[in-house]
Each structure stands twice: as structure tokens, then as C-alpha cells.
Amino acid sequence: MLVVFSSILFADVLVLFNYYGWLVKNVADGFVIPESWQVLQASASKWYVESTATQTKYELPTTLPLGTYKILENYLVSETGDMFTNTAFGLAKVLEKGKTENVLRLSEEADVLFRIPGSYRIYYSLKEDTLEQFFELKAPIEKAYVILSTAPDETRATTFNKMTLAQSVEALETSSAGRKIFVLGNMEGLDKGLNIKNKTVKVVRKDINRISLTYNYSYNWQAADYVVELKTDEELPAGELYVYGNILGYTVPIGLTQMPDLNKEGSVFISKSWQVFHSWTLTKSTKIGGRVYITGELNLKGHGLTKVVIQAKGISNLSISAGTIVKQLADYAEVELNVSGVAKISISFSYLID
């Protein structure tokens, strides 16, 4: 195993995945492996992990000073951090607790690959047509040369406490083995939880009220989904999205949602919408020759750009009394219109029986 980078980087190289990290670190024989670290590889010709145990050291005899104590496990702990416990020889002050350590034994100094606790979170802010991308990093080391390894459909639900804000830094982006790689470079404060503003992206934004038409039965008034369609020249991995709006001349956060992976374009569900409500009256459903023929009325009230989505197998003979059919595929159709007040649309189509 050989890792080669610029001579100006920190000695440790950390690759962060969603819920763990890989740390490449140069160590000598006798390195004490921190708890929860795991050795995966070493460049030494021979190596093994040795467990060593130490006994608890006490001070005897002792007396318990007056003061305030709390009980942790089998110990009394004073406000100053002194620990006391009962032994077979009476009350004793604990000088050093016994512990078991894992020690890495190496035939020579070597580069070692450790699996360590660690994670990253990607999140965004959307202000009008501006999308800002942030990284949140966590690892039990103070500093390292950091690389993020991401793949589509990976969940980023990790949350951290006690953040420190770092300066803006635009990561070098590349791809390897089907993964998108963000090379962040030298980072300090990883053990505290580090937030980094990576970049600002201009997007083409379209806010719509989306109705997924449930066409095979009648239903009463329901709120439409408020959806933001985004187009950009970039591939953006999924993450939490803070949505900002203009309130009385001020740009303020008004919602939080999950943005899916965007391959240069996609739609983000924001919430249910107060702008448009809809109901559907199914007036006719007839099965003929392996197809179902649907006729009904979609009732609308409210205001704003609205998109009606129909999903069915083998959609055909789509007819609408208002709006524009903006997309029609074999199993999917979209109808777009501007709602202002009250409207009624007659819709008919047929689809294949599964």
C-alpha cells in the first residue's frame, strides 16, 4: 500500500464515507490503537495486534474528604475529578484505572490503514436561484488531509453537535470507481465537528404545485405538493436542503427538506402547499379489451403554477379541457396550467391493465 500526495499535506490522509472513515497514518512499532479503531492493512512485511492489560493503581489507606460526589459505575467522583472506591483492604483513592490496550506490532515503521469512527453530511441552502453547498465533517482526529467519497442513493442523515465554522473552500471534484470524490485538502478541527462552505451554484428554478392524480377513485379536497424543479450544469449529491424565502423584504429560512441526488436536473419536494387544493370526481371507468378508459373532473382552487401528473401503464388517448400537455411518455404524463381562483378540468385517457 502506497499513498503519494503533495509534500505540503498533513501526514495523515482521511477518506470519509457516510458513516465511517479510512485513515492512512505512518506509525512505528508499539503504536497504541485507540478504542474503536480497526487495523485494515499495513505496508510492513510483518505485523499483528497485541492486547495488553494494566491493573488499577490505588492509594491506601485514604480518607474521604468532605465535599460533593457523584456515583459513576462503582466509583465516587469528586468535583475535582478524584475517584474513590471500596476494595478488599478498605476505601482507596484510584490513581489510575486498569485498562486493556491494543498495541500494533510492526516489523518496521509503516503506513497503516485504519477504519475509524467518522462521517460527513452534505447540506445546501436555496435562496432564489442560488444554491450553496456545505460539508459537515466529523472524525476523532484533530487534523488530516481530507477526501470525501460519495455515491448515488447514499443516505446522509448523520447529525452532529457543537460545530465550528471553517473558511470557504472549493473542493477538487473527480470520479473514481463509480464514486464522486471531493478532495478538500488539509483540514483542522475534525474532532470538534467542522462545517465548510464548499461552493455556490447558480440554478434555473421553477416553483410548482404538483398534483399526483389518483384517477381510479373519487376523493375530496387535498393540498397539492409544493415542488421546486432545479436545473444546473453539475451533478450534486443528495443532502438536507434549507429553503429560504422573501418575507417582507427579508431573506429568511422557511423550510427544511431532503434534496435527492441531482444529475444536472431534478425536483425537490418542499411540503404540502397552501396555494392550490384539488379534488377529483371519477365519472366513468370502463374496461374494454385489456384497457381501462377513465373520464373525470379535476376541481382546483387557489393560485399558482400547477402541474398534474398521471402515472399508468401504456397511457393513451389523453384529452384535457384546459392546460397544456407538456410531457407524455408511455407510462407518464404531465399537464401544466396556471390556477387563479376556481377551475374545473375534464380529463380522459386510457391505460393498460397490469
Coordinates of C-alpha atoms in Angstrom, one line a residue:
M1 CA 0.0 0.0 0.0
L2 CA 1.4 3.3 -1.1
V3 CA -0.2 6.7 -0.8
V4 CA 1.5 9.6 -2.6
F5 CA 0.4 13.3 -2.4
S6 CA 1.9 16.7 -2.3
S7 CA 4.6 17.3 0.3
I8 CA 2.6 20.2 1.8
L9 CA -0.2 18.0 3.0
F10 CA -0.7 16.8 6.6
A11 CA 0.9 13.5 7.4
D12 CA -2.5 11.7 7.9
V13 CA -4.8 11.1 4.9
L14 CA -8.5 10.7 5.8
V15 CA -11.1 9.3 3.4
L16 CA -14.6 9.9 4.8
F17 CA -17.5 7.8 3.9
N18 CA -21.1 8.3 5.0
Y19 CA -20.8 6.6 8.4
Y20 CA -17.1 5.8 8.9
G21 CA -13.6 6.8 7.8
W22 CA -10.4 5.3 6.4
L23 CA -7.3 6.8 7.9
V24 CA -3.8 6.3 6.4
K25 CA -1.3 7.0 9.1
N26 CA 2.5 6.4 9.3
V27 CA 3.2 4.8 12.7
A28 CA 6.1 3.0 14.4
D29 CA 6.2 -0.4 16.3
G30 CA 4.3 -0.2 19.6
F31 CA 1.6 2.3 18.4
V32 CA -1.4 2.1 20.8
I33 CA -4.5 1.7 18.8
P34 CA -7.3 4.0 20.0
E35 CA -10.5 2.4 21.2
S36 CA -13.0 1.8 18.3
W37 CA -10.2 2.0 15.6
Q38 CA -9.6 -1.1 13.5
V39 CA -6.4 -2.0 11.6
L40 CA -7.2 -3.0 8.0
Q41 CA -3.8 -3.0 6.2
A42 CA -0.2 -2.2 6.9
S43 CA 2.8 -1.8 4.5
A44 CA 5.1 -3.6 6.9
S45 CA 6.4 -7.0 5.9
K46 CA 5.0 -8.4 9.2
W47 CA 2.5 -7.0 11.7
Y48 CA 0.0 -8.1 14.3
V49 CA -2.2 -6.6 17.1
E50 CA -1.3 -7.4 20.7
S51 CA -3.6 -6.9 23.6
T52 CA -2.0 -5.7 26.9
A53 CA -3.8 -5.2 30.2
T54 CA -2.8 -3.0 33.1
Q55 CA -4.1 -3.2 36.7
T56 CA -5.8 -0.4 38.6
K57 CA -3.5 1.5 40.9
Y58 CA -4.8 2.6 44.3
E59 CA -3.6 4.8 47.2
L60 CA -4.1 3.1 50.6
P61 CA -5.0 4.0 53.3
T62 CA -7.1 7.0 52.5
T63 CA -10.0 9.1 53.9
L64 CA -12.9 10.5 52.0
P65 CA -12.7 14.4 52.1
L66 CA -15.9 16.4 52.7
G67 CA -17.5 17.5 49.5
T68 CA -20.0 16.8 46.8
Y69 CA -19.7 13.5 44.9
K70 CA -21.4 11.7 42.1
I71 CA -21.5 7.9 41.6
L72 CA -20.2 6.6 38.2
E73 CA -20.2 2.8 37.9
N74 CA -18.6 1.7 41.2
Y75 CA -16.7 4.9 41.8
L76 CA -17.3 8.0 43.9
V77 CA -16.1 11.0 41.8
S78 CA -15.5 14.4 43.5
E79 CA -16.0 17.8 41.9
T80 CA -12.2 17.9 41.3
G81 CA -12.3 14.6 39.5
D82 CA -10.7 12.4 42.2
M83 CA -12.1 8.9 42.3
F84 CA -12.6 6.6 45.3
T85 CA -13.8 3.0 45.6
N86 CA -14.1 0.2 48.1
T87 CA -11.5 -2.6 47.9
A88 CA -10.9 -5.7 50.0
F89 CA -8.5 -3.5 52.0
G90 CA -10.9 -0.7 52.6
L91 CA -11.6 2.7 51.0
A92 CA -9.0 3.6 48.4
K93 CA -8.2 6.5 46.1
V94 CA -7.9 5.5 42.5
L95 CA -4.7 6.7 41.0
E96 CA -5.0 5.0 37.6
K97 CA -7.8 2.8 36.3
G98 CA -6.9 -0.5 34.8
K99 CA -7.4 -0.9 31.1
T100 CA -6.8 -3.1 28.1
E101 CA -4.9 -1.7 25.2
N102 CA -4.4 -2.9 21.7
V103 CA -0.9 -2.4 20.5
L104 CA 0.2 -2.6 16.9
R105 CA 3.4 -4.6 16.5
L106 CA 5.3 -3.8 13.2
S107 CA 8.5 -5.2 11.8
E108 CA 9.3 -1.7 10.7
E109 CA 7.8 1.8 10.5
A110 CA 4.8 1.6 8.1
D111 CA 1.9 3.2 6.5
V112 CA -1.2 1.7 8.2
L113 CA -4.8 1.9 7.0
F114 CA -7.3 2.2 9.9
R115 CA -11.0 2.1 9.9
I116 CA -12.1 4.8 12.4
P117 CA -15.4 6.4 13.5
G118 CA -16.2 9.3 11.4
S119 CA -18.7 10.7 8.9
Y120 CA -19.8 13.5 6.7
R121 CA -23.0 15.3 6.0
I122 CA -23.8 17.3 2.9
Y123 CA -26.3 20.1 3.1
Y124 CA -27.5 23.0 1.0
S125 CA -29.2 26.4 1.2
L126 CA -31.5 27.6 -1.6
K127 CA -32.0 31.3 -1.9
E128 CA -34.0 32.3 -5.0
D129 CA -31.8 30.9 -7.9
T130 CA -28.6 30.4 -5.8
L131 CA -27.7 27.0 -4.3
E132 CA -24.9 26.9 -1.7
Q133 CA -23.3 23.6 -0.8
F134 CA -21.8 22.8 2.6
F135 CA -19.9 19.9 4.1
E136 CA -20.0 18.9 7.8
L137 CA -17.1 16.6 8.8
K138 CA -16.5 14.6 12.0
A139 CA -13.6 12.3 12.9
P140 CA -11.7 11.5 16.2
I141 CA -8.5 13.2 15.0
E142 CA -7.5 16.9 15.1
K143 CA -6.3 17.3 11.6
A144 CA -5.8 15.4 8.3
Y145 CA -5.8 15.7 4.5
V146 CA -9.5 15.0 3.9
I147 CA -11.2 13.3 0.9
L148 CA -15.0 12.6 0.7
S149 CA -16.1 9.5 -1.1
T150 CA -19.8 9.6 -2.2
A151 CA -22.1 7.5 -4.3
P152 CA -25.7 8.0 -5.5
D153 CA -28.6 6.9 -3.2
E154 CA -26.4 7.0 -0.1
T155 CA -28.4 8.5 2.9
R156 CA -26.9 11.5 4.7
A157 CA -28.9 11.6 7.9
T158 CA -25.9 12.0 10.2
T159 CA -26.2 14.9 12.6
F160 CA -23.5 16.4 14.9
N161 CA -23.4 18.6 17.9
K162 CA -21.0 21.5 18.7
M163 CA -20.0 22.8 15.3
T164 CA -17.1 25.0 14.3
L165 CA -17.3 27.1 11.1
A166 CA -14.4 26.9 8.7
Q167 CA -13.5 29.2 5.8
S168 CA -15.0 28.6 2.4
V169 CA -13.0 26.2 0.2
E170 CA -14.0 24.8 -3.2
A171 CA -13.1 21.1 -3.3
L172 CA -11.4 19.5 -6.2
E173 CA -14.1 17.1 -7.7
T174 CA -13.3 14.0 -9.6
S175 CA -14.6 10.4 -10.1
S176 CA -13.2 7.0 -9.4
A177 CA -14.8 3.5 -9.4
G178 CA -18.3 4.9 -9.8
R179 CA -17.9 7.3 -6.9
K180 CA -17.8 11.1 -6.8
I181 CA -14.7 12.3 -4.9
F182 CA -14.3 15.6 -3.2
V183 CA -10.7 16.4 -2.3
L184 CA -10.9 19.0 0.5
G185 CA -7.2 19.2 1.4
N186 CA -5.7 20.0 4.8
M187 CA -8.4 20.3 7.4
E188 CA -8.1 21.1 11.1
G189 CA -10.7 20.8 13.9
L190 CA -12.2 17.5 12.7
D191 CA -12.6 16.3 16.3
K192 CA -14.8 19.2 17.1
G193 CA -17.1 18.9 14.1
L194 CA -16.2 21.1 11.2
N195 CA -18.5 22.9 8.8
I196 CA -17.2 24.1 5.4
K197 CA -19.0 26.1 2.7
N198 CA -17.8 24.4 -0.5
K199 CA -19.3 26.3 -3.4
T200 CA -22.1 28.4 -4.8
V201 CA -24.1 27.2 -7.8
K202 CA -26.5 29.2 -10.0
V203 CA -29.6 27.2 -10.8
V204 CA -32.6 27.5 -13.1
R205 CA -35.5 27.3 -10.6
K206 CA -39.2 26.6 -11.2
D207 CA -41.7 26.5 -8.3
I208 CA -44.8 24.5 -9.0
N209 CA -47.8 23.0 -7.2
R210 CA -47.8 19.3 -8.1
I211 CA -50.8 17.1 -8.1
S212 CA -50.3 13.3 -8.5
L213 CA -53.7 12.4 -9.8
T214 CA -55.3 9.4 -8.1
Y215 CA -57.6 8.7 -11.0
N216 CA -59.2 5.3 -10.1
Y217 CA -61.5 6.7 -7.4
S218 CA -63.1 10.0 -6.3
Y219 CA -61.5 12.0 -3.5
N220 CA -62.3 15.1 -1.6
W221 CA -60.2 18.3 -1.3
Q222 CA -56.5 17.8 -0.8
A223 CA -53.5 20.1 -0.7
A224 CA -51.1 19.9 -3.7
D225 CA -47.4 19.2 -3.2
Y226 CA -45.1 22.3 -3.3
V227 CA -42.1 21.2 -5.5
V228 CA -39.1 23.1 -6.7
E229 CA -37.6 22.0 -10.1
L230 CA -33.9 22.7 -10.4
K231 CA -31.6 22.7 -13.4
T232 CA -27.9 23.1 -13.2
D233 CA -24.8 22.0 -15.1
E234 CA -23.5 20.0 -12.2
E235 CA -24.0 16.6 -10.6
L236 CA -24.9 17.3 -6.9
P237 CA -25.1 14.5 -4.3
A238 CA -28.2 14.3 -2.0
G239 CA -28.4 16.3 1.2
E240 CA -30.5 18.3 3.5
L241 CA -31.8 21.5 1.9
Y242 CA -32.6 24.7 3.8
V243 CA -35.1 26.6 1.7
Y244 CA -35.2 30.4 2.1
G245 CA -38.0 32.8 1.1
N246 CA -38.6 36.5 0.9
I247 CA -40.7 37.7 3.9
L248 CA -41.4 41.4 4.0
G249 CA -38.2 42.2 2.1
Y250 CA -36.0 39.9 4.3
T251 CA -34.5 36.6 3.1
V252 CA -35.2 34.1 5.9
P253 CA -35.2 30.2 6.2
I254 CA -38.8 28.9 5.9
G255 CA -38.4 25.2 5.4
L256 CA -36.1 22.1 5.6
T257 CA -36.3 19.1 3.3
Q258 CA -34.2 16.4 1.7
M259 CA -32.8 17.1 -1.7
P260 CA -32.3 13.9 -3.8
D261 CA -29.2 13.3 -6.0
L262 CA -29.4 15.8 -8.9
N263 CA -27.9 14.7 -12.2
K264 CA -27.9 18.2 -13.7
E265 CA -31.7 18.4 -13.0
G266 CA -34.4 17.2 -10.7
S267 CA -37.3 18.1 -8.4
V268 CA -37.3 18.7 -4.7
F269 CA -40.4 18.1 -2.5
I270 CA -40.7 21.1 -0.1
S271 CA -44.0 20.5 1.7
K272 CA -47.7 20.4 1.1
S273 CA -49.0 23.7 -0.4
W274 CA -51.5 26.3 0.8
Q275 CA -51.6 27.7 -2.7
V276 CA -53.6 25.0 -4.5
F277 CA -56.1 22.4 -3.4
H278 CA -57.7 19.8 -5.6
S279 CA -60.5 17.2 -5.7
W280 CA -61.3 14.5 -8.3
T281 CA -64.6 13.1 -9.4
L282 CA -64.4 9.9 -11.3
T283 CA -67.4 9.9 -13.7
K284 CA -66.5 6.8 -15.8
S285 CA -64.2 3.8 -15.6
T286 CA -64.7 1.1 -18.2
K287 CA -62.6 -2.0 -19.0
I288 CA -62.5 -2.9 -22.7
G289 CA -60.1 -5.3 -24.4
G290 CA -57.3 -5.1 -21.8
R291 CA -57.5 -1.4 -21.3
V292 CA -59.3 0.9 -18.8
Y293 CA -60.9 4.0 -20.0
I294 CA -61.1 6.9 -17.5
T295 CA -63.2 10.0 -17.5
G296 CA -63.4 12.5 -14.7
E297 CA -63.3 16.1 -13.5
L298 CA -60.4 17.6 -11.6
N299 CA -61.5 20.6 -9.4
L300 CA -59.0 23.2 -8.4
K301 CA -59.0 26.3 -6.2
G302 CA -56.1 28.6 -5.3
H303 CA -53.4 30.3 -7.3
G304 CA -50.1 29.5 -8.9
L305 CA -48.3 27.4 -11.5
T306 CA -49.7 23.8 -11.2
K307 CA -48.6 20.5 -12.7
V308 CA -50.9 17.4 -12.8
V309 CA -49.0 14.1 -13.0
I310 CA -50.6 10.9 -14.3
Q311 CA -48.8 7.6 -14.0
A312 CA -50.2 4.5 -15.5
K313 CA -49.1 1.7 -17.9
G314 CA -49.5 2.5 -21.6
I315 CA -51.2 5.9 -21.3
S316 CA -53.1 6.7 -24.5
N317 CA -55.9 9.0 -25.8
L318 CA -55.1 11.7 -23.2
S319 CA -57.6 14.6 -23.5
I320 CA -57.9 17.7 -21.3
S321 CA -60.3 20.6 -21.4
A322 CA -57.7 23.2 -20.1
G323 CA -54.0 23.5 -19.6
T324 CA -51.1 22.1 -21.7
I325 CA -49.8 18.6 -22.0
V326 CA -46.1 19.3 -21.5
K327 CA -44.9 15.7 -21.4
Q328 CA -46.4 12.4 -22.5
L329 CA -44.5 9.1 -22.3
A330 CA -45.6 5.5 -22.4
D331 CA -46.3 5.4 -18.6
Y332 CA -46.2 9.1 -17.6
A333 CA -47.9 12.3 -18.5
E334 CA -47.7 15.9 -17.2
V335 CA -50.4 18.6 -17.6
E336 CA -49.4 22.2 -16.7
L337 CA -51.6 25.2 -16.1
N338 CA -51.9 28.4 -14.1
V339 CA -54.6 28.3 -11.4
S340 CA -56.2 31.6 -10.4
G341 CA -59.4 31.2 -8.3
V342 CA -61.6 28.2 -9.1
A343 CA -61.1 25.9 -12.1
K344 CA -62.5 22.6 -13.4
I345 CA -60.7 20.4 -15.9
S346 CA -62.2 17.4 -17.7
I347 CA -59.7 14.7 -18.2
S348 CA -60.0 11.4 -20.1
F349 CA -57.4 8.8 -21.0
S350 CA -56.9 5.0 -21.2
Y351 CA -54.3 2.7 -19.8
L352 CA -53.3 -1.0 -19.9
I353 CA -54.5 -3.4 -17.3
D354 CA -51.5 -4.9 -15.4

